[in-house]
PDB file of C-alpha atoms in Angstrom:
ATOM      1  CA  UNK B 236      11.988  -1.098  14.136  1.00 89.00           C
ATOM      2  CA  UNK B 237       9.395  -3.069  14.271  1.00 84.00           C
ATOM      3  CA  UNK B 238       7.885  -5.225  16.861  1.00 84.00           C
ATOM      4  CA  UNK B 239       6.361  -8.358  16.812  1.00 79.00           C
ATOM      5  CA  UNK B 240       3.057  -8.032  16.731  1.00 79.00           C
ATOM      6  CA  UNK B 241      -0.197  -9.291  15.333  1.00 78.00           C
ATOM      7  CA  UNK B 242      -0.660  -6.532  12.479  1.00 76.00           C
ATOM      8  CA  UNK B 243       3.074  -6.145  11.636  1.00 71.00           C
ATOM      9  CA  UNK B 244       3.761  -9.564   9.717  1.00 73.00           C
ATOM     10  CA  UNK B 245       4.602  -7.800   6.538  1.00 71.00           C
ATOM     11  CA  UNK B 246       7.126  -5.218   8.574  1.00 74.00           C
ATOM     12  CA  UNK B 247       8.631  -8.325  10.259  1.00 74.00           C
ATOM     13  CA  UNK B 248       9.072 -10.244   6.704  1.00 76.00           C
ATOM     14  CA  UNK B 249      10.474  -7.660   5.446  1.00 75.00           C
ATOM     15  CA  UNK B 250      12.823  -6.237   7.923  1.00 77.00           C
ATOM     16  CA  UNK B 251      14.122 -10.185   7.907  1.00 76.00           C
ATOM     17  CA  UNK B 252      14.272 -11.207   4.560  1.00 75.00           C
ATOM     18  CA  UNK B 253      15.622  -7.701   3.400  1.00 73.00           C
ATOM     19  CA  UNK B 254      18.192  -7.060   6.419  1.00 86.00           C
ATOM     20  CA  UNK B 255      16.523  -3.655   6.222  1.00 87.00           C
ATOM     21  CA  UNK B 256      15.315  -3.460   9.829  1.00 86.00           C
ATOM     22  CA  UNK B 257      15.114  -4.374  13.603  1.00 88.00           C
ATOM     23  CA  UNK B 258      12.439  -6.864  15.150  1.00 87.00           C
ATOM     24  CA  UNK B 259      12.398  -6.762  18.704  1.00 90.00           C
ATOM     25  CA  UNK B 260       9.713  -8.527  21.094  1.00 89.00           C
ATOM     26  CA  UNK B 261       6.024  -7.076  21.315  1.00 88.00           C
ATOM     27  CA  UNK B 262       5.270  -5.097  25.044  1.00 91.00           C
ATOM     28  CA  UNK B 263       8.701  -4.530  25.369  1.00 93.00           C
ATOM     29  CA  UNK B 264       9.463  -0.854  25.422  1.00 95.00           C
ATOM     30  CA  UNK B 265      13.143  -1.490  26.796  1.00 97.00           C
ATOM     31  CA  UNK B 266      13.815  -3.881  23.658  1.00 95.00           C
ATOM     32  CA  UNK B 267      12.146  -0.736  21.422  1.00 94.00           C
ATOM     33  CA  UNK B 268      14.487   1.553  22.827  1.00 96.00           C
ATOM     34  CA  UNK B 269      17.791  -0.356  22.570  1.00 96.00           C
ATOM     35  CA  UNK B 270      16.813  -0.742  18.943  1.00 94.00           C
ATOM     36  CA  UNK B 271      16.084   2.676  18.306  1.00 95.00           C
ATOM     37  CA  UNK B 272      19.310   3.383  20.236  1.00 97.00           C
ATOM     38  CA  UNK B 273      21.244   0.859  18.341  1.00 94.00           C
ATOM     39  CA  UNK B 274      20.369   2.392  15.032  1.00 94.00           C
ATOM     40  CA  UNK B 275      20.785   6.186  16.082  1.00 96.00           C
ATOM     41  CA  UNK B 276      24.369   5.612  17.300  1.00 96.00           C
ATOM     42  CA  UNK B 277      25.481   3.629  14.189  1.00 96.00           C
ATOM     43  CA  UNK B 278      25.146   5.345  11.008  1.00 96.00           C
ATOM     44  CA  UNK B 279      26.452   2.540   8.729  1.00 96.00           C
ATOM     45  CA  UNK B 280      23.930  -0.138  10.042  1.00 94.00           C
ATOM     46  CA  UNK B 281      21.245   3.254   8.853  1.00 95.00           C
ATOM     47  CA  UNK B 282      23.080   2.855   5.643  1.00 96.00           C
ATOM     48  CA  UNK B 283      23.112  -0.476   4.842  1.00 94.00           C
ATOM     49  CA  UNK B 284      19.705  -1.146   6.012  1.00 92.00           C
ATOM     50  CA  UNK B 285      18.514   1.431   4.143  1.00 93.00           C
ATOM     51  CA  UNK B 286      20.160   0.692   0.806  1.00 94.00           C
ATOM     52  CA  UNK B 287      18.772  -2.963   1.757  1.00 91.00           C
ATOM     53  CA  UNK B 288      15.554  -2.104   2.021  1.00 88.00           C
ATOM     54  CA  UNK B 289      15.684  -0.221  -1.173  1.00 90.00           C
ATOM     55  CA  UNK B 290      16.978  -2.959  -2.930  1.00 89.00           C
ATOM     56  CA  UNK B 291      14.247  -5.102  -1.569  1.00 84.00           C
ATOM     57  CA  UNK B 292      11.358  -2.923  -2.810  1.00 83.00           C
ATOM     58  CA  UNK B 293      12.977  -2.185  -6.358  1.00 84.00           C
ATOM     59  CA  UNK B 294      13.595  -6.125  -6.557  1.00 82.00           C
ATOM     60  CA  UNK B 295      10.127  -6.996  -4.789  1.00 77.00           C
ATOM     61  CA  UNK B 296       7.078  -4.545  -5.232  1.00 80.00           C
ATOM     62  CA  UNK B 297       5.905  -3.591  -8.353  1.00 82.00           C
ATOM     63  CA  UNK B 298       4.887  -0.093  -8.834  1.00 82.00           C
ATOM     64  CA  UNK B 299       1.494  -0.696 -11.048  1.00 83.00           C
ATOM     65  CA  UNK B 300      -0.037  -2.963  -8.062  1.00 78.00           C
ATOM     66  CA  UNK B 301       1.618  -0.513  -5.144  1.00 79.00           C
ATOM     67  CA  UNK B 302      -0.281   2.282  -7.349  1.00 85.00           C
ATOM     68  CA  UNK B 303      -3.167   0.266  -7.975  1.00 85.00           C
ATOM     69  CA  UNK B 304      -3.651  -0.395  -4.190  1.00 81.00           C
ATOM     70  CA  UNK B 305      -3.165   3.204  -3.449  1.00 82.00           C
ATOM     71  CA  UNK B 306      -5.868   4.414  -5.733  1.00 89.00           C
ATOM     72  CA  UNK B 307      -8.542   2.138  -4.402  1.00 88.00           C
ATOM     73  CA  UNK B 308      -7.720   3.191  -1.085  1.00 85.00           C
ATOM     74  CA  UNK B 309      -7.954   6.796  -2.286  1.00 88.00           C
ATOM     75  CA  UNK B 310     -11.079   6.088  -4.450  1.00 90.00           C
ATOM     76  CA  UNK B 311     -12.791   4.719  -0.767  1.00 86.00           C
ATOM     77  CA  UNK B 312     -11.844   7.883   0.927  1.00 85.00           C
ATOM     78  CA  UNK B 313     -13.724   9.845  -1.756  1.00 85.00           C
ATOM     79  CA  UNK B 314     -16.794   7.726  -1.852  1.00 86.00           C
ATOM     80  CA  UNK B 315     -16.642   7.695   2.177  1.00 85.00           C
ATOM     81  CA  UNK B 316     -16.626  11.731   2.186  1.00 80.00           C
ATOM     82  CA  UNK B 317     -19.815  11.774  -0.292  1.00 75.00           C
TER      83      UNK B 317
END
């Protein structure tokens, strides 16, 4: 469940394009709770969204790019601690 607030654009796009999540309005605790409760009560929807998310990731996200980004972040943290 993602909220439509600045900084979550990627989550929103993935949730909508891959049909692997719900997007709720910002600053709306009731909508967020409803989305969570909806998914808690619907194991078939969770399984369907999980399968869609995995298929999207396998199709759209290159492992080498993710690993390179992770390595850059990790090395940045190492440099900060020195």
